[in-house]
Coordinates of C-alpha atoms in Angstrom, one line a residue:
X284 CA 13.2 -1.2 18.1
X285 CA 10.7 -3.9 17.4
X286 CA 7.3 -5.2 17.9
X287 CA 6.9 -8.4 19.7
X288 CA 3.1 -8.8 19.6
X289 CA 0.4 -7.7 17.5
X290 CA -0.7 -4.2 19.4
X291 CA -4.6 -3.4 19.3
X292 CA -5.0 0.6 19.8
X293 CA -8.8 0.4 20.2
X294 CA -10.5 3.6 22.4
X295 CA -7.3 5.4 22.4
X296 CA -6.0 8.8 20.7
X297 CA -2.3 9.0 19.8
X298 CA -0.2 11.6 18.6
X299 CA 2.4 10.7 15.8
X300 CA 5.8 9.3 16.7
X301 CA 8.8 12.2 16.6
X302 CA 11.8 12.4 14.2
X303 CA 12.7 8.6 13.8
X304 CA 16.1 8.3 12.8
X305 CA 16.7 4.5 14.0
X306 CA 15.5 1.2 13.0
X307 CA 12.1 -0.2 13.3
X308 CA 11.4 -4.1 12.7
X309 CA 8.1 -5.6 13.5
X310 CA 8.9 -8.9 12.5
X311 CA 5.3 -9.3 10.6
X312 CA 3.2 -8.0 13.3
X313 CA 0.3 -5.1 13.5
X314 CA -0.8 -2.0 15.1
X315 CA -4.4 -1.9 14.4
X316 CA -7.2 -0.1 15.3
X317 CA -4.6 3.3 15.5
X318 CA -6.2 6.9 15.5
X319 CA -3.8 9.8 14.7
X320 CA -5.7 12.9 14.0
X321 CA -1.6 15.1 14.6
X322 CA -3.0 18.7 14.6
X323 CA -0.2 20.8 15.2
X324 CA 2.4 18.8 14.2
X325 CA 4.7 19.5 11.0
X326 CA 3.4 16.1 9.4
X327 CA 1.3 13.3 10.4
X328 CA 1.6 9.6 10.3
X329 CA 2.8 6.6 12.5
X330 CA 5.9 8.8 12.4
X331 CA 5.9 12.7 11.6
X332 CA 9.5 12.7 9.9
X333 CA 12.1 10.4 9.4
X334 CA 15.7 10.6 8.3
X335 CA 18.2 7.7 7.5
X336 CA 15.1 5.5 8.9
X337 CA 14.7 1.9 8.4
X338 CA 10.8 0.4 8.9
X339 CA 10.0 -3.1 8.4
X340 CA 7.8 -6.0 8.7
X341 CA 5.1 -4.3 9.8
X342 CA 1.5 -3.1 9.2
X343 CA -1.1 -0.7 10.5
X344 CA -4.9 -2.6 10.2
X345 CA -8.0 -0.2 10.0
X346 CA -5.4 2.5 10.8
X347 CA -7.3 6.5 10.9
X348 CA -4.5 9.3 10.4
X349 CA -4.4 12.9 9.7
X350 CA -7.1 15.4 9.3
X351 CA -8.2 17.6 6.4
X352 CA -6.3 21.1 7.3
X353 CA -2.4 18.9 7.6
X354 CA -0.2 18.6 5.0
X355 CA 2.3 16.2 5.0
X356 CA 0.4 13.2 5.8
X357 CA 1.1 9.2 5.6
X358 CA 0.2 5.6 7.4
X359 CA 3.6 5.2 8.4
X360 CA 5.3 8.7 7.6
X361 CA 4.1 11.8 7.1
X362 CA 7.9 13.6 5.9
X363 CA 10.9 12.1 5.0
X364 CA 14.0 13.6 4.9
X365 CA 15.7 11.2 2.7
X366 CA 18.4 8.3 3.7
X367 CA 14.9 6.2 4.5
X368 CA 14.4 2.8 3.6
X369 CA 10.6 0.8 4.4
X370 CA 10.2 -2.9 2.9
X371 CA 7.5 -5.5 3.6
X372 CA 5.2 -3.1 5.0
X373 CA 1.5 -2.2 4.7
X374 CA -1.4 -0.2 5.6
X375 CA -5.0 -0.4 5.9
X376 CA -8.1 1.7 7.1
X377 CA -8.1 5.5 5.9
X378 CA -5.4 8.5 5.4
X379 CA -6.6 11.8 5.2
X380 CA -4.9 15.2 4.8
X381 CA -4.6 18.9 2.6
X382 CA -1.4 18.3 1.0
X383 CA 1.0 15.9 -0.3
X384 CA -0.6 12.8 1.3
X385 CA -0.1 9.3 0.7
X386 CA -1.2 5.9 1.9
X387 CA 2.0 4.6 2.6
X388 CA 4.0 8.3 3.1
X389 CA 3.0 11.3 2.5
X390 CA 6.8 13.1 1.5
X391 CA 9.9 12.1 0.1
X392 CA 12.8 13.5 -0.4
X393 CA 16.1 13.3 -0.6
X394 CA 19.7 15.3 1.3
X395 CA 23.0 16.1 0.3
X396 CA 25.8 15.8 2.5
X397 CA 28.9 17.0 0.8
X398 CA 28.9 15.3 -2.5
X399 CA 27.0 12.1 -1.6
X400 CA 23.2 11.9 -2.1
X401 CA 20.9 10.3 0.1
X402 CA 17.8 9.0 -1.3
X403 CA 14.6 6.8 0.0
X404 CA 13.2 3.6 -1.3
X405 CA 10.1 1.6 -1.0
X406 CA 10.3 -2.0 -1.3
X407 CA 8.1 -5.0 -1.5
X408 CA 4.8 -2.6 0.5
X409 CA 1.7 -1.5 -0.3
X410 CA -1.5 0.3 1.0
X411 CA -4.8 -0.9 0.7
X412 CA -6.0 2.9 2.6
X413 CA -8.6 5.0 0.8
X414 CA -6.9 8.8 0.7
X415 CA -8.2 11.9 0.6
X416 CA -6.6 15.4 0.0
X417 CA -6.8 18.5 -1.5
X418 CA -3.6 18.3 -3.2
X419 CA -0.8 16.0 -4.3
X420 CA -2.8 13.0 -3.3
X421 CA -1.5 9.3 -4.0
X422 CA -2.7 5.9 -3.1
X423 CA 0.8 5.2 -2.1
X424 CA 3.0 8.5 -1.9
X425 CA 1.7 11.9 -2.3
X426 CA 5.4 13.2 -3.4
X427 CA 8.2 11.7 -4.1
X428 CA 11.2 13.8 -5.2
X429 CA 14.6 13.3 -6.6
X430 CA 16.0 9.9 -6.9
X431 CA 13.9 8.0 -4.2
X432 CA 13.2 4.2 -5.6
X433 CA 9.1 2.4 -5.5
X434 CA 10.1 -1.3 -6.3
X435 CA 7.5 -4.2 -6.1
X436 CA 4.7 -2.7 -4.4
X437 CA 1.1 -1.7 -5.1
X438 CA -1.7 0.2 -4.0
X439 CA -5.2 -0.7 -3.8
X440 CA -7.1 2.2 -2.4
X441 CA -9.6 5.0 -3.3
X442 CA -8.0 8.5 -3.9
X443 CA -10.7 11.2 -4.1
X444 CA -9.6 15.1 -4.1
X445 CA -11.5 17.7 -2.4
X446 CA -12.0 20.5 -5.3
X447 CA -13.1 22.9 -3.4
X448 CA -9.6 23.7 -1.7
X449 CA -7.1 23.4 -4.3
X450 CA -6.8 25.6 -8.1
X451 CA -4.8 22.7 -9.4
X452 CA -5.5 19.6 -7.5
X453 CA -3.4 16.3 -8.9
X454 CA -3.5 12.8 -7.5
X455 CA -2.6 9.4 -9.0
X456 CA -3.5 5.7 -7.7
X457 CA -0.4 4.9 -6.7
X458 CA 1.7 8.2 -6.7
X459 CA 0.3 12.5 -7.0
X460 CA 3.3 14.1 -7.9
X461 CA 6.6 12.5 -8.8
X462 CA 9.7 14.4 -9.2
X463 CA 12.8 12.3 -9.9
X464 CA 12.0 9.6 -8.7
X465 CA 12.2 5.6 -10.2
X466 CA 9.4 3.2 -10.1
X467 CA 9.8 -0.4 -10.7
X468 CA 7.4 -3.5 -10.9
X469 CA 5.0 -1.5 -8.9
X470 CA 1.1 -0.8 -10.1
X471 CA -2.1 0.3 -8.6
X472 CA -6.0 -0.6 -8.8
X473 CA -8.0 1.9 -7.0
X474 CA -10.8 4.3 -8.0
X475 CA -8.8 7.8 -8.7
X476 CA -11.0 10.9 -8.4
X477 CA -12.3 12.4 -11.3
X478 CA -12.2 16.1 -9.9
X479 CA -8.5 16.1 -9.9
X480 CA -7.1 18.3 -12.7
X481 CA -3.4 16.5 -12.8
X482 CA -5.3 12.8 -12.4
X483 CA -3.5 10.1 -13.3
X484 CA -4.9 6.4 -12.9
X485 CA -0.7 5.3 -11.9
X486 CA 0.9 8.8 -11.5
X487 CA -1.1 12.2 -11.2
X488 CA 1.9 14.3 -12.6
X489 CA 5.0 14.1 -13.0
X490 CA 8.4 16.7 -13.9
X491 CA 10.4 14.0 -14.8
X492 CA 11.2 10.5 -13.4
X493 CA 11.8 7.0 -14.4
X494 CA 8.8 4.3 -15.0
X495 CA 9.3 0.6 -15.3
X496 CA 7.0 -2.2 -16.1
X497 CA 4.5 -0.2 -14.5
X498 CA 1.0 -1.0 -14.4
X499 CA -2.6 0.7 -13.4
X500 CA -6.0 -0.7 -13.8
X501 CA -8.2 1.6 -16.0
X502 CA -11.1 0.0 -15.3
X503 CA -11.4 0.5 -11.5
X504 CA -9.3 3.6 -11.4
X505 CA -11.6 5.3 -14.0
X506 CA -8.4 6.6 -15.7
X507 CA -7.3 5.8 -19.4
X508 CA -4.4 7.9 -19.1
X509 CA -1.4 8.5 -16.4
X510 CA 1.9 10.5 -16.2
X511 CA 3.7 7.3 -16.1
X512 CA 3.0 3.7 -16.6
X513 CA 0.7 1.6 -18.9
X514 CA -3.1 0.7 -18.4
X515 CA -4.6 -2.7 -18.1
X516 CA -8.2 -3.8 -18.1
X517 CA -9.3 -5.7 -14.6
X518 CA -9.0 -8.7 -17.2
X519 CA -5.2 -8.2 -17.5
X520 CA -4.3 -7.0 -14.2
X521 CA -5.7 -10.6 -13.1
X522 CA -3.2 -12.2 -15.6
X523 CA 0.6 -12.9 -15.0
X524 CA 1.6 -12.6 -18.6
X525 CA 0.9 -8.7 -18.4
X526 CA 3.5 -8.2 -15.9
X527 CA 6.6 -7.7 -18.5
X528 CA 10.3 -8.7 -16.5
X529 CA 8.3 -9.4 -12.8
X530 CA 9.4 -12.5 -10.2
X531 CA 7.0 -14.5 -9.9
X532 CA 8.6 -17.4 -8.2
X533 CA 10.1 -15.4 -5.5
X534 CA 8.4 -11.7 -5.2
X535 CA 5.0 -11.9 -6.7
X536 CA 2.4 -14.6 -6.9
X537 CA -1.2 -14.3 -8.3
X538 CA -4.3 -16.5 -8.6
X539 CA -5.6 -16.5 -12.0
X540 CA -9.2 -15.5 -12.5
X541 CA -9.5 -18.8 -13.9
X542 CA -8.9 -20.7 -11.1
X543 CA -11.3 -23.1 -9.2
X544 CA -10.0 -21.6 -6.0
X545 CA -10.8 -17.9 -6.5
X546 CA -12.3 -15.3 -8.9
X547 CA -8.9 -14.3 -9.4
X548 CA -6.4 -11.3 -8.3
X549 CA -4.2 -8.5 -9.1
X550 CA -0.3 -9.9 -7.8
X551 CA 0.4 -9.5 -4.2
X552 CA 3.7 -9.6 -2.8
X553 CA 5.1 -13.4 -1.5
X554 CA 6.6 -11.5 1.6
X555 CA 4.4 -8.8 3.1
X556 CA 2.1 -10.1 6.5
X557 CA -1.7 -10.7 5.5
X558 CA -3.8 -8.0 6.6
X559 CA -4.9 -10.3 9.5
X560 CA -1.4 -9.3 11.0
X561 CA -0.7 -13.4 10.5
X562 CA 2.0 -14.9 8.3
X563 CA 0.4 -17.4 6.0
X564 CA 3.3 -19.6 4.2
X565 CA 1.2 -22.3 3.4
X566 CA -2.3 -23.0 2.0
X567 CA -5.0 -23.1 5.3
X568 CA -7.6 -24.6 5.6
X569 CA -11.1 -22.5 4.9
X570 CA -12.2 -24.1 8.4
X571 CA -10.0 -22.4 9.9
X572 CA -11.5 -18.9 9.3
X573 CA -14.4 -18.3 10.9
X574 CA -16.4 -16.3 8.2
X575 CA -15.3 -17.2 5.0
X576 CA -17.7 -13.8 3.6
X577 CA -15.5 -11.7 5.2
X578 CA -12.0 -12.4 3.9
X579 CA -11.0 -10.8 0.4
X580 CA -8.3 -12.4 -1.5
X581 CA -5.1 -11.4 -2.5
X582 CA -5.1 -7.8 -4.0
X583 CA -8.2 -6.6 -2.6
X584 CA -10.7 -8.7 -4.8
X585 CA -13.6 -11.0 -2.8
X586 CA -13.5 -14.0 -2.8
X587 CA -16.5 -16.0 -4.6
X588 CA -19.9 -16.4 -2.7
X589 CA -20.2 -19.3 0.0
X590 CA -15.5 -19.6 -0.6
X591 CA -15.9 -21.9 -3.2
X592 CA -18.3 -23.9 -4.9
X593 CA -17.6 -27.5 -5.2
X594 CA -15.3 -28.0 -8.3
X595 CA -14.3 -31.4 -9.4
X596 CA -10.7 -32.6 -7.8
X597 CA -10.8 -29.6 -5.2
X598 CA -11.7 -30.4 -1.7
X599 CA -14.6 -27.3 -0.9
X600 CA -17.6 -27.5 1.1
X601 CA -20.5 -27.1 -1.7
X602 CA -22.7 -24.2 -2.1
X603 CA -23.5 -23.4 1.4
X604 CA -20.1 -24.2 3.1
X605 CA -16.2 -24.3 2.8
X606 CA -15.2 -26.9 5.2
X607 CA -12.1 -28.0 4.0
X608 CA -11.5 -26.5 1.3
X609 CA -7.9 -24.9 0.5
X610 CA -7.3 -20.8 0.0
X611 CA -5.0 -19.2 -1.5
X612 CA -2.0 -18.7 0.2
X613 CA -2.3 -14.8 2.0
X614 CA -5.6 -14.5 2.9
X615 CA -6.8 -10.9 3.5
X616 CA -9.2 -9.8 6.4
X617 CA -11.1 -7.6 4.9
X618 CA -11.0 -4.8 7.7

């Protein structure tokens, strides 16, 4: 299956995709505008379950799924079996649940056929979602068990448990619970709730698992400490040198907070669509967008009052406009 236009859901109600076992590409277009509330279904998200999946290329804009009484709750997938592979994905808007929700998935697991074990991986995705839950609540995952790979990919998103409902609530910024699982060149930036027991400003908790060159930002997050990971200040999640071992000539790129063109960003990923569901390979012109105050740049962070001011030896359109002037390469709608 694949997408062959950007789809806008607006004024419609949709229930969550069946057991996907199959291959979705969406060749760098969006569903936007998608409302999933899944009541009565096992799990909730773009697709419910998945086994032996494949999902990539896509994104869900200003996406609203779940509800607060379903567990098992992501953008894309609310439970997978294992066997699962998503790369170059993302998802924006809000994902809400009870348990084990995620922006990005909300379960993942692994089978066992015989003696061969199949595991899920994450690639090169990310979720800029604010996500709410009760339990096992991640800006990215809300469990991930035994084996299953995150690799270059991020989350950006506000996590925020519901106390209330849970003895023993735990949520991280990128992943709540992690059980086995290997994380790689991956980090997170969003505001993690300060009512979670288990709150981690990367990883909420964690039985065992692998973490490399892992990152979270313990200003915004709120978090000095995580069950996985190390902390940077917004200072040095804006800077490329803190990123020990990560591609930055063919995975990652980031604009400095130095630079004349922006106030800087975390590192966004060279390959993922731009939240305006538009591939953006080259620098575009600022006169091209029509509201320059309403695009972020890269990794969630906006960009500087008016674009740009007028810096010597960079085209930009002074204080008031921004004719002209170059952005960095994946600009962000903010949605």
């Amino acid at each position: 299956y694949y997408l062959a236009n950007n789809i806008d859901c607006s004024g419609f109600s949709f229930i969550p995709i069946g057991s996907f076992f199959g291959t979705l590409d969406g060749r760098g277009f969006t569903v936007s505008n998608i409302s999933i509330t899944g009541s009565g279904f096992p799990g909730v998200g773009l697709f419910y379950q998945t086994k032996n999946a494949t999902i990539k290329n896509i994104g869900l804009v200003n996406a609203n799924i779940g509800n607060t009484s379903q567990s098992y709750v992501g953008g894309l997938v609310g439970y997978d079996w294992g066997g699962t592979n998503i790369s170059n994905s993302f998802v924006s808007g809000t994902v809400t649940g009870y348990q084990y929700v995620g922006g990005l998935v909300g379960w993942m697991e692994y089978y066992m056929t015989g003696p061969t074990i199949y595991t899920s991986s994450i690639n090169s995705s990310f979720s800029t979602a604010d996500v709410s839950g009760a339990d096992a609540v991640g800006g990215l995952i809300g469990y991930v068990i035994g084996g299953s790979t995150i690799s270059n990919s991020y989350a950006t998103g506000s996590v925020v448990i519901n106390p209330s409902v849970s003895s023993y609530p735990v949520s991280g910024g990128l992943i709540g619970y992690m059980n086995g699982a290997i994380i790689t060149n991956s980090y997170s930036i969003g505001s993690v709730s300060s009512f979670s027991i288990g709150a981690g400003g990367l990883i909420g908790a964690s039985s065992f698992g692998t973490v490399n060159s892992s990152y979270w930002d313990t200003e915004n997050s709120g978090k000095t400490t995580s069950a996985g990971g190390t902390g940077l200040t917004m200072a040095q999640i804006k800077t490329q040198s803190s990123f020990t071992g990560w591609d930055f000539s063919t995975i990652w790129n980031i604009v400095s907070g130095s630079s004349p063109l922006s106030n800087g960003s975390s590192p966004f990923l060279r390959t993922t669509p731009a939240l305006s569901g538009v591939w953006q390979n080259t620098l575009k012109a600022c006169s091209d967008i029509p509201s320059c105050r309403n695009y972020f740049a890269p990794g969630g962070f906006p960009l500087l009052p008016a674009c740009f001011p007028s810096v010597a030896g960079v085209p930009g359109g002074g204080v008031m406009g921004c004719e002209n002037a170059l952005v960095p390469r994946y600009i962000y709608k903010y949605q």
